[in-house]
mmCIF file of C-alpha atoms and ligand atoms in Angstrom:
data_model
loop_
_atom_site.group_PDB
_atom_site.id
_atom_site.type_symbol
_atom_site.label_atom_id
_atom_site.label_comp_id
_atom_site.label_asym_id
_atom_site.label_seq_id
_atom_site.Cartn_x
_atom_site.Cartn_y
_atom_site.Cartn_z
ATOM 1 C CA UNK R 1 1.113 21.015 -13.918
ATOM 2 C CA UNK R 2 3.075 18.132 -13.611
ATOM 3 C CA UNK R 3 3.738 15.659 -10.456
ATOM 4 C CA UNK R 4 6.641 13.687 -9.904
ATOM 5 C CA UNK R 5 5.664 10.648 -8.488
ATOM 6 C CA UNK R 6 6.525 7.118 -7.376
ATOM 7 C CA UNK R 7 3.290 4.454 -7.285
ATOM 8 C CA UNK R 8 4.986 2.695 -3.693
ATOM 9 C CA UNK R 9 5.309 6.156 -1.972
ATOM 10 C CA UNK R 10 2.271 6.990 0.088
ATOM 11 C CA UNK R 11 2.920 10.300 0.334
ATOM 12 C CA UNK R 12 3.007 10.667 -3.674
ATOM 13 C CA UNK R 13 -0.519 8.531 -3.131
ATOM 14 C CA UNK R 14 -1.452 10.944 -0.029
ATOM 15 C CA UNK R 15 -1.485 14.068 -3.057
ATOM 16 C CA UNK R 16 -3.275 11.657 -5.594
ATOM 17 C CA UNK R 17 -6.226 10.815 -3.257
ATOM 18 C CA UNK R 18 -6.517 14.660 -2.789
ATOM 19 C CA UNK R 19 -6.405 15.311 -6.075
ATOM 20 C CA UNK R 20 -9.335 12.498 -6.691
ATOM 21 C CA UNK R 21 -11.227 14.219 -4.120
ATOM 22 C CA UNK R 22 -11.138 17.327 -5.456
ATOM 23 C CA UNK R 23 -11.508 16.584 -8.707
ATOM 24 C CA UNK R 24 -8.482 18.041 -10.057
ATOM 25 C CA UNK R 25 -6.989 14.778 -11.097
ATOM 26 C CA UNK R 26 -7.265 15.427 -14.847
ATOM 27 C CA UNK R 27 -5.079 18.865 -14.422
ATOM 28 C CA UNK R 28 -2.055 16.768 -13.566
ATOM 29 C CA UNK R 29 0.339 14.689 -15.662
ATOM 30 C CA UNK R 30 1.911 12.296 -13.594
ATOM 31 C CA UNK R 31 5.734 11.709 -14.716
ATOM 32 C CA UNK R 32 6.924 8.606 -12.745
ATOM 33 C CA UNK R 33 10.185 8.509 -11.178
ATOM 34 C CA UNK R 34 12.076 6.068 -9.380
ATOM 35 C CA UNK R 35 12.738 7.838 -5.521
ATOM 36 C CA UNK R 36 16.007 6.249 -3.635
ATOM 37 C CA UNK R 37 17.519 7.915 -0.398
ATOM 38 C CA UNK R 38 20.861 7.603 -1.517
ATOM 39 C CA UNK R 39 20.811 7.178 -5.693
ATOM 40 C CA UNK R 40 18.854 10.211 -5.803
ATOM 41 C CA UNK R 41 16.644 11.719 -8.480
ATOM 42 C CA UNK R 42 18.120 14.414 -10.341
ATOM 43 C CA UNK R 43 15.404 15.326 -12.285
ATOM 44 C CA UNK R 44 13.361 16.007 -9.734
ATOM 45 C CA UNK R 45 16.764 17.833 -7.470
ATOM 46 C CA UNK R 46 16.561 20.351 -10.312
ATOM 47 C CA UNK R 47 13.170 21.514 -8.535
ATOM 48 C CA UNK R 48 13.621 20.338 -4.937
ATOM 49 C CA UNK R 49 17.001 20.452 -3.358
ATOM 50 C CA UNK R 50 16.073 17.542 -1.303
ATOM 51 C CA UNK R 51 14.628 15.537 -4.437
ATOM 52 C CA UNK R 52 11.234 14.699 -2.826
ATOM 53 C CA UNK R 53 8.823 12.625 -3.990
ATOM 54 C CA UNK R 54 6.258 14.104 -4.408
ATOM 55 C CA UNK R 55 7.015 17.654 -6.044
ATOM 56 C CA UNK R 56 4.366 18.829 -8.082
ATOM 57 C CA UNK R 57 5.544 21.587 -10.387
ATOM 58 C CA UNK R 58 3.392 24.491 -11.901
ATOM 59 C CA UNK R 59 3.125 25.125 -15.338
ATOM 60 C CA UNK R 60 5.497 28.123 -14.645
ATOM 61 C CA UNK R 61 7.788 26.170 -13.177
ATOM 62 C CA UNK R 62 7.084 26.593 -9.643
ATOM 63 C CA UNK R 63 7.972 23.615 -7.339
ATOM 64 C CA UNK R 64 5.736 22.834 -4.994
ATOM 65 C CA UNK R 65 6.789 20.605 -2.145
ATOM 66 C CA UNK R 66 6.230 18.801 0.441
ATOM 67 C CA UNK R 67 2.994 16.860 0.247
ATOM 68 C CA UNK R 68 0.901 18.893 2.894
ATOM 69 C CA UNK R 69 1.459 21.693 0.937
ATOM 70 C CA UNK R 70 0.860 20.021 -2.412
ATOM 71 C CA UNK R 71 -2.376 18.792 -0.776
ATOM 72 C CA UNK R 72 -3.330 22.664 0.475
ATOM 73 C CA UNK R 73 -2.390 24.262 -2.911
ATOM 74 C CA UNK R 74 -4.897 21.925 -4.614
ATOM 75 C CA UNK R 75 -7.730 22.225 -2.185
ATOM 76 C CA UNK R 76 -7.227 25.581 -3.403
ATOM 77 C CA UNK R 77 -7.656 24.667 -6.763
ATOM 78 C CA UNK R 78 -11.284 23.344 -6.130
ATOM 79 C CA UNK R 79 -13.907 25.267 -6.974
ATOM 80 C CA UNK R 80 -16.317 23.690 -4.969
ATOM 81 C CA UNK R 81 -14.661 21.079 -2.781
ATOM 82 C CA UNK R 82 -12.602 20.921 0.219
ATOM 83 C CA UNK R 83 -10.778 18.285 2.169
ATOM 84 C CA UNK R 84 -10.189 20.585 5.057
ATOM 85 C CA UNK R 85 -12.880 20.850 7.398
ATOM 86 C CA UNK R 86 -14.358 24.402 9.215
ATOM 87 C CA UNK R 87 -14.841 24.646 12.164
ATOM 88 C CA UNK R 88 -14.023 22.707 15.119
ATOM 89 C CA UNK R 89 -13.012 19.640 13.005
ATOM 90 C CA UNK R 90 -10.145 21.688 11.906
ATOM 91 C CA UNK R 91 -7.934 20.652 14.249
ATOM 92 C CA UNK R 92 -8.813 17.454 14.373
ATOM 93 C CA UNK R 93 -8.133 16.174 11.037
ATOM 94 C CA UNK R 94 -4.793 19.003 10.933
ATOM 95 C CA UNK R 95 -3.748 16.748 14.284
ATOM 96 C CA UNK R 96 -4.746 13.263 12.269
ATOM 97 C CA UNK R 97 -2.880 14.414 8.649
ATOM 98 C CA UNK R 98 0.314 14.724 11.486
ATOM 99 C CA UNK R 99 -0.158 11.155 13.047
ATOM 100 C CA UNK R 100 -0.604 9.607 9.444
ATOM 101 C CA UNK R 101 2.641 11.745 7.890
ATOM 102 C CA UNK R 102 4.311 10.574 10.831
ATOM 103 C CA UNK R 103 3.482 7.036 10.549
ATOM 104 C CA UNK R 104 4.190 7.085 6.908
ATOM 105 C CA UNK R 105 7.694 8.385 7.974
ATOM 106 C CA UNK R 106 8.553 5.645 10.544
ATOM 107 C CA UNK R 107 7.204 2.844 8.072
ATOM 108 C CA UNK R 108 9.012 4.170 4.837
ATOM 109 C CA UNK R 109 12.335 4.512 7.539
ATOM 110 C CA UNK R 110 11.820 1.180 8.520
ATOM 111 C CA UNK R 111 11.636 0.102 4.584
ATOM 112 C CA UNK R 112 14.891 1.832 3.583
ATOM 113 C CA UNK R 113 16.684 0.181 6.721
ATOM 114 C CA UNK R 114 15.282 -3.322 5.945
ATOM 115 C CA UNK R 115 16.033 -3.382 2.126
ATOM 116 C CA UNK R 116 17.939 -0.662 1.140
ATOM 117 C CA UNK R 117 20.935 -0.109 4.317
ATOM 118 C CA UNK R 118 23.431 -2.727 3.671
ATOM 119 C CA UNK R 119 23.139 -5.995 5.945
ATOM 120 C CA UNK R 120 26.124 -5.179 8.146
ATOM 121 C CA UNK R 121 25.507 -1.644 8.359
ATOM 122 C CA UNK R 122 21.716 -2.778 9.852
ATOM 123 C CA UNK R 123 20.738 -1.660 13.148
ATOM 124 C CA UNK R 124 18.312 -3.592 15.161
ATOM 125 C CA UNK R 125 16.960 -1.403 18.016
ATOM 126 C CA UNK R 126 16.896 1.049 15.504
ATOM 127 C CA UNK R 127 14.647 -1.121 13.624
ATOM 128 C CA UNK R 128 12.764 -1.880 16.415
ATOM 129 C CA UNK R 129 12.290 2.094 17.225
ATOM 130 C CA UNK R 130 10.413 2.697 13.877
ATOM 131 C CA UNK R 131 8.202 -0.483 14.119
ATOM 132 C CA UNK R 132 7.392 1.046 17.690
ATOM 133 C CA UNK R 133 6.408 4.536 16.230
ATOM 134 C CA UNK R 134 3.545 2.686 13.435
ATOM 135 C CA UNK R 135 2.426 0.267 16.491
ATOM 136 C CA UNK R 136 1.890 3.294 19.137
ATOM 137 C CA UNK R 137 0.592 5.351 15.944
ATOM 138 C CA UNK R 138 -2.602 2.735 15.172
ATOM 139 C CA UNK R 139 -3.017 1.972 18.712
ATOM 140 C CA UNK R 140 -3.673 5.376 19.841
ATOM 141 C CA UNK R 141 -6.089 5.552 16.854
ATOM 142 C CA UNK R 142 -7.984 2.311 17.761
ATOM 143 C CA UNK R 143 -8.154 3.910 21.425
ATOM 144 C CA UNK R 144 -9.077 7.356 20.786
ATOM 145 C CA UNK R 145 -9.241 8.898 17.126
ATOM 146 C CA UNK R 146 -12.444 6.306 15.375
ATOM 147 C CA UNK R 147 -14.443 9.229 16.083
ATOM 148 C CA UNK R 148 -12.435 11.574 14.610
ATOM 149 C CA UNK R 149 -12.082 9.265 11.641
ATOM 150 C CA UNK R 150 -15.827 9.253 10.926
ATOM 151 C CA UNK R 151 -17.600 11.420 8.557
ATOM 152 C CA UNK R 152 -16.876 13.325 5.336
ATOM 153 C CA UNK R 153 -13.052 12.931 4.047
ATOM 154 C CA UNK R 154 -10.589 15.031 5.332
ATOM 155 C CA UNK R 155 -7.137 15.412 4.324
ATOM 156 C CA UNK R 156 -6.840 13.583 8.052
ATOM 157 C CA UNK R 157 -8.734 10.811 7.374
ATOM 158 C CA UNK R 158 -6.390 10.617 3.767
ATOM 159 C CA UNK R 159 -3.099 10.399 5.299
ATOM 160 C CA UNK R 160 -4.187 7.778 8.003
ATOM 161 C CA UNK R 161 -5.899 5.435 4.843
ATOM 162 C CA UNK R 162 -2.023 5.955 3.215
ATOM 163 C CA UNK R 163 -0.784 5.132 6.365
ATOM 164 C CA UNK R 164 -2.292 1.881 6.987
ATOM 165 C CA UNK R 165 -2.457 0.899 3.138
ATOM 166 C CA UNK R 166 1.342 1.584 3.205
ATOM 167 C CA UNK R 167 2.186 -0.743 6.468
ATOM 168 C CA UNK R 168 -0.294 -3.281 4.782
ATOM 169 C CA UNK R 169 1.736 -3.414 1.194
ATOM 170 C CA UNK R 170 5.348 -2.827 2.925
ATOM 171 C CA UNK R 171 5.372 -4.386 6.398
ATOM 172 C CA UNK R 172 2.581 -6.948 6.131
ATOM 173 C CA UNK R 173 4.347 -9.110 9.134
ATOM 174 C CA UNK R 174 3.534 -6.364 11.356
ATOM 175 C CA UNK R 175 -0.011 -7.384 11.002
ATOM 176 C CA UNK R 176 -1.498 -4.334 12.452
ATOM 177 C CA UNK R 177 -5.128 -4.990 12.246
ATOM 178 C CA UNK R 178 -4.603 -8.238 14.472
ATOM 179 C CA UNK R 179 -5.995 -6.339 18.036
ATOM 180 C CA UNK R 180 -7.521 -3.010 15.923
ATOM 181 C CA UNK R 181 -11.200 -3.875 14.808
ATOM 182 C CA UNK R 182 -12.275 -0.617 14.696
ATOM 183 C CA UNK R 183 -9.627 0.954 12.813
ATOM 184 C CA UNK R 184 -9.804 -2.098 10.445
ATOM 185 C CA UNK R 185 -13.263 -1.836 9.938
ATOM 186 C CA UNK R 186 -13.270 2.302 9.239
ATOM 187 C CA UNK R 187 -10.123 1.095 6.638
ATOM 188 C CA UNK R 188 -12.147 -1.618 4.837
ATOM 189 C CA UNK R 189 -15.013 0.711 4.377
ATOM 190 C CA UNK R 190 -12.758 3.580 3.193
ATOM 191 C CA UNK R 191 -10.652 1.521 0.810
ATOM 192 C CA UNK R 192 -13.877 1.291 -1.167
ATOM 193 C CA UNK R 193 -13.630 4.906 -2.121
ATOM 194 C CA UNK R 194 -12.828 5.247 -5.910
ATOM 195 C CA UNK R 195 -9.715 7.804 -5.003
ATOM 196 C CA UNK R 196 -8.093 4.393 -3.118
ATOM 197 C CA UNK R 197 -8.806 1.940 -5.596
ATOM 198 C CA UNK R 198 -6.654 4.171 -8.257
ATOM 199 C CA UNK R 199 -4.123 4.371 -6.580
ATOM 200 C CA UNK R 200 -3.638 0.990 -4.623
ATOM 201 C CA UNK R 201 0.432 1.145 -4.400
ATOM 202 C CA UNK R 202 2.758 -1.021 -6.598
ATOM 203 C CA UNK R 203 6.851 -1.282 -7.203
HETATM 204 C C1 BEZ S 1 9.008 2.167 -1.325
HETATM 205 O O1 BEZ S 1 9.468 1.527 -2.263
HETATM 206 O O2 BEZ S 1 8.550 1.596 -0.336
HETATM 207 C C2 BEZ S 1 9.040 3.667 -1.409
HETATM 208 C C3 BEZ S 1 9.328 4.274 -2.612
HETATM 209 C C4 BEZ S 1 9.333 5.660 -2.695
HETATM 210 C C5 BEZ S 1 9.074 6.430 -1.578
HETATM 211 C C6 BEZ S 1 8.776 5.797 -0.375
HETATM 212 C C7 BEZ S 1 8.768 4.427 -0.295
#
């Protein structure tokens, strides 16, 4: 199967991790494209009619999109691992995958607006609105998710590490761990995981 991917998209890395995890890593090629919100891909269009990245594509031709549902078709893949908890922890790291998507979504927003919009068609408050969503999104995990965020990986604790490594390589000004010690210290620990340091984002 292949995976249409872009190394600065941290949903693309979101799938990757998994696929670490899981140990299915070696059953994918990776074919990297370049993603754009207006230039978009046609190559990957052909498969996705909203030319996401990432699309992961079976070898008989099924597309598979978007990344949650890359991420559960793979766990299935496992033989003998999972990234999705039983049990009570469930919902917890189903609740955390949605506050790290969501996250992702505000900061990659807030990259197209900053560097891709043209200057005079730039919207401030707008702006402002995103950088509001990431800064509510860590603060609410500093003040009530750490615990969540301890113990064996979930596909939670996955999307909040692409989260943060995302805001870290893309809005660096932002400075989120200024304030956050906890939520630094459970990302410094987890950033030592071999799945992170492949796929440490770039572009
Ligand atoms: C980026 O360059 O920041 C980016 C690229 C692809 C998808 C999302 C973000």
């Amino acid at each position: 199967m292949k995976l249409f991917y872009a190394a600065a998209s941290p949903f693309a890395r979101k799938v990757l991790i998994v696929a670490h995890e899981l140990g299915v890593i070696d059953r994918i090629e990776i074919v990297d494209v370049v993603a754009h919100p207006v230039d978009q891909n046609q190559e990957v269009m052909a498969v996705n009619p909203v030319a996401k990245i990432p699309t992961l594509v079976l070898d008989d031709g099924t597309a598979v999109f978007d990344s949650r549902v890359i991420c559960a078709y793979l766990d299935g893949l496992a033989a003998d691992a999972s990234v999705y908890p039983q049990g009570e922890a469930h919902l917890d790291a189903m609740v955390l995958q949605a506050l790290g998507d969501a996250a992702m979504d505000a900061a990659v927003l807030l990259r197209y607006e900053q560097f891709v919009r043209p200057e005079a068609l730039r919207w401030a408050e707008w702006a402002d609105g995103q950088a509001n969503k990431i800064n509510k999104s860590l603060d609410d995990l500093e003040a009530n998710r750490l615990d969540s965020l301890a113990g064996p990986v979930t596909i939670g604790q996955i999307a909040i590490a692409c989260a943060l490594g995302y805001v870290d390589f893309r809005h660096g000004s932002l400075d989120w761990p200024t304030g956050r010690p906890g939520l630094k210290a459970w990302y410094d620990a987890f950033s030592e995981r071999p799945s992170m340091r492949a796929t440490v984002p770039s572009g």
